[in-house]
Amino acid sequence: NDNSLVYFLTVNVSPNFEGRGISQRMISLSMELIKQRGFKVVEATTGSPVMKHIFEKNGFKKVVEIPFRDYLVNGISPVPKDKLYTAWTKDL
């Protein structure tokens, strides 16, 4: 069992419950569990400004930031081109 890496794939909260700190609490509780289980590194990616703030608040370091205008699927940008896609990492 290789407990070296955890990757946050997505964190979603219903629009009806946004702004209540739920995403922050989910990440915080997840980080506690991840540490207890002996994982060494946590990685995440996001295009959400809210999640960028939450990852920074939880001690994640920015690895790379890529403009979505450079992200194409079959030659088409699937998201607004003014957004940024950011990769994050945190050593435990």
PDB file of C-alpha atoms in Angstrom:
ATOM      1  CA  ASN A   1       0.000   0.000   0.000  1.00  0.00           C
ATOM      2  CA  ASP A   2       1.622   3.237  -1.181  1.00  0.00           C
ATOM      3  CA  ASN A   3       0.217   6.078   0.912  1.00  0.00           C
ATOM      4  CA  SER A   4       2.255   8.807  -0.696  1.00  0.00           C
ATOM      5  CA  LEU A   5      -0.158  10.937  -2.736  1.00  0.00           C
ATOM      6  CA  VAL A   6      -3.748  12.173  -2.524  1.00  0.00           C
ATOM      7  CA  TYR A   7      -5.339  14.166  -5.346  1.00  0.00           C
ATOM      8  CA  PHE A   8      -8.391  16.383  -4.871  1.00  0.00           C
ATOM      9  CA  LEU A   9     -10.345  15.834  -8.059  1.00  0.00           C
ATOM     10  CA  THR A  10     -13.265  18.145  -7.352  1.00  0.00           C
ATOM     11  CA  VAL A  11     -15.083  19.924  -4.562  1.00  0.00           C
ATOM     12  CA  ASN A  12     -18.648  20.968  -5.279  1.00  0.00           C
ATOM     13  CA  VAL A  13     -21.282  22.692  -3.171  1.00  0.00           C
ATOM     14  CA  SER A  14     -24.849  23.366  -4.259  1.00  0.00           C
ATOM     15  CA  PRO A  15     -25.414  27.005  -5.259  1.00  0.00           C
ATOM     16  CA  ASN A  16     -28.090  27.073  -2.531  1.00  0.00           C
ATOM     17  CA  PHE A  17     -25.347  26.612   0.085  1.00  0.00           C
ATOM     18  CA  GLU A  18     -22.502  28.713  -1.351  1.00  0.00           C
ATOM     19  CA  GLY A  19     -20.826  31.297   0.864  1.00  0.00           C
ATOM     20  CA  ARG A  20     -21.259  29.306   4.076  1.00  0.00           C
ATOM     21  CA  GLY A  21     -17.708  27.963   4.337  1.00  0.00           C
ATOM     22  CA  ILE A  22     -18.725  24.425   3.375  1.00  0.00           C
ATOM     23  CA  SER A  23     -15.927  23.936   0.807  1.00  0.00           C
ATOM     24  CA  GLN A  24     -13.363  25.270   3.288  1.00  0.00           C
ATOM     25  CA  ARG A  25     -14.630  22.890   5.967  1.00  0.00           C
ATOM     26  CA  MET A  26     -14.618  19.899   3.575  1.00  0.00           C
ATOM     27  CA  ILE A  27     -10.990  20.590   2.614  1.00  0.00           C
ATOM     28  CA  SER A  28      -9.976  21.175   6.237  1.00  0.00           C
ATOM     29  CA  LEU A  29     -11.595  17.939   7.461  1.00  0.00           C
ATOM     30  CA  SER A  30     -10.184  16.023   4.493  1.00  0.00           C
ATOM     31  CA  MET A  31      -6.689  17.311   5.288  1.00  0.00           C
ATOM     32  CA  GLU A  32      -7.009  16.050   8.876  1.00  0.00           C
ATOM     33  CA  LEU A  33      -8.055  12.587   7.654  1.00  0.00           C
ATOM     34  CA  ILE A  34      -5.327  12.520   4.993  1.00  0.00           C
ATOM     35  CA  LYS A  35      -2.670  13.279   7.631  1.00  0.00           C
ATOM     36  CA  GLN A  36      -4.081  10.611   9.973  1.00  0.00           C
ATOM     37  CA  ARG A  37      -3.872   8.040   7.178  1.00  0.00           C
ATOM     38  CA  GLY A  38      -0.178   8.788   6.646  1.00  0.00           C
ATOM     39  CA  PHE A  39      -0.237  10.352   3.195  1.00  0.00           C
ATOM     40  CA  LYS A  40       2.763  12.512   2.315  1.00  0.00           C
ATOM     41  CA  VAL A  41       1.593  14.824  -0.496  1.00  0.00           C
ATOM     42  CA  VAL A  42      -1.718  16.364  -1.551  1.00  0.00           C
ATOM     43  CA  GLU A  43      -2.256  17.754  -5.050  1.00  0.00           C
ATOM     44  CA  ALA A  44      -5.167  19.602  -6.616  1.00  0.00           C
ATOM     45  CA  THR A  45      -6.135  21.548  -9.708  1.00  0.00           C
ATOM     46  CA  THR A  46      -8.827  24.166 -10.133  1.00  0.00           C
ATOM     47  CA  GLY A  47     -10.071  27.010 -12.259  1.00  0.00           C
ATOM     48  CA  SER A  48     -12.259  28.379  -9.458  1.00  0.00           C
ATOM     49  CA  PRO A  49     -11.137  31.598  -7.731  1.00  0.00           C
ATOM     50  CA  VAL A  50     -12.930  30.421  -4.567  1.00  0.00           C
ATOM     51  CA  MET A  51     -11.029  27.113  -4.522  1.00  0.00           C
ATOM     52  CA  LYS A  52      -7.735  28.921  -5.233  1.00  0.00           C
ATOM     53  CA  HIS A  53      -8.337  30.953  -2.074  1.00  0.00           C
ATOM     54  CA  ILE A  54      -9.214  27.837  -0.063  1.00  0.00           C
ATOM     55  CA  PHE A  55      -6.104  25.957  -1.203  1.00  0.00           C
ATOM     56  CA  GLU A  56      -3.904  28.972  -0.354  1.00  0.00           C
ATOM     57  CA  LYS A  57      -5.582  29.243   3.057  1.00  0.00           C
ATOM     58  CA  ASN A  58      -4.796  25.560   3.697  1.00  0.00           C
ATOM     59  CA  GLY A  59      -1.101  25.973   2.922  1.00  0.00           C
ATOM     60  CA  PHE A  60      -1.008  24.671  -0.645  1.00  0.00           C
ATOM     61  CA  LYS A  61       1.703  26.035  -2.935  1.00  0.00           C
ATOM     62  CA  LYS A  62       0.959  27.042  -6.517  1.00  0.00           C
ATOM     63  CA  VAL A  63       2.840  24.800  -8.981  1.00  0.00           C
ATOM     64  CA  VAL A  64       1.694  26.250 -12.297  1.00  0.00           C
ATOM     65  CA  GLU A  65      -0.992  28.520 -13.672  1.00  0.00           C
ATOM     66  CA  ILE A  66      -2.178  27.970 -17.247  1.00  0.00           C
ATOM     67  CA  PRO A  67      -4.575  30.258 -19.133  1.00  0.00           C
ATOM     68  CA  PHE A  68      -7.645  28.338 -20.271  1.00  0.00           C
ATOM     69  CA  ARG A  69      -7.174  29.916 -23.707  1.00  0.00           C
ATOM     70  CA  ASP A  70      -4.359  27.351 -24.082  1.00  0.00           C
ATOM     71  CA  TYR A  71      -6.638  24.456 -23.058  1.00  0.00           C
ATOM     72  CA  LEU A  72      -8.432  23.085 -26.102  1.00  0.00           C
ATOM     73  CA  VAL A  73     -10.621  20.038 -26.700  1.00  0.00           C
ATOM     74  CA  ASN A  74     -10.821  19.199 -30.399  1.00  0.00           C
ATOM     75  CA  GLY A  75      -9.523  22.697 -31.122  1.00  0.00           C
ATOM     76  CA  ILE A  76     -12.213  24.396 -29.022  1.00  0.00           C
ATOM     77  CA  SER A  77     -11.872  26.052 -25.613  1.00  0.00           C
ATOM     78  CA  PRO A  78     -14.576  24.452 -23.409  1.00  0.00           C
ATOM     79  CA  VAL A  79     -14.432  27.250 -20.821  1.00  0.00           C
ATOM     80  CA  PRO A  80     -14.135  31.048 -20.798  1.00  0.00           C
ATOM     81  CA  LYS A  81     -10.730  31.975 -22.162  1.00  0.00           C
ATOM     82  CA  ASP A  82     -10.047  34.596 -19.492  1.00  0.00           C
ATOM     83  CA  LYS A  83      -9.920  32.037 -16.662  1.00  0.00           C
ATOM     84  CA  LEU A  84      -6.780  30.414 -15.273  1.00  0.00           C
ATOM     85  CA  TYR A  85      -6.256  26.717 -14.475  1.00  0.00           C
ATOM     86  CA  THR A  86      -3.998  26.307 -11.443  1.00  0.00           C
ATOM     87  CA  ALA A  87      -2.183  23.249 -10.075  1.00  0.00           C
ATOM     88  CA  TRP A  88      -1.455  23.101  -6.330  1.00  0.00           C
ATOM     89  CA  THR A  89       0.605  20.883  -4.034  1.00  0.00           C
ATOM     90  CA  LYS A  90       1.134  20.493  -0.300  1.00  0.00           C
ATOM     91  CA  ASP A  91       3.701  18.352   1.491  1.00  0.00           C
ATOM     92  CA  LEU A  92       2.447  16.875   4.751  1.00  0.00           C
TER      93      LEU A  92
END
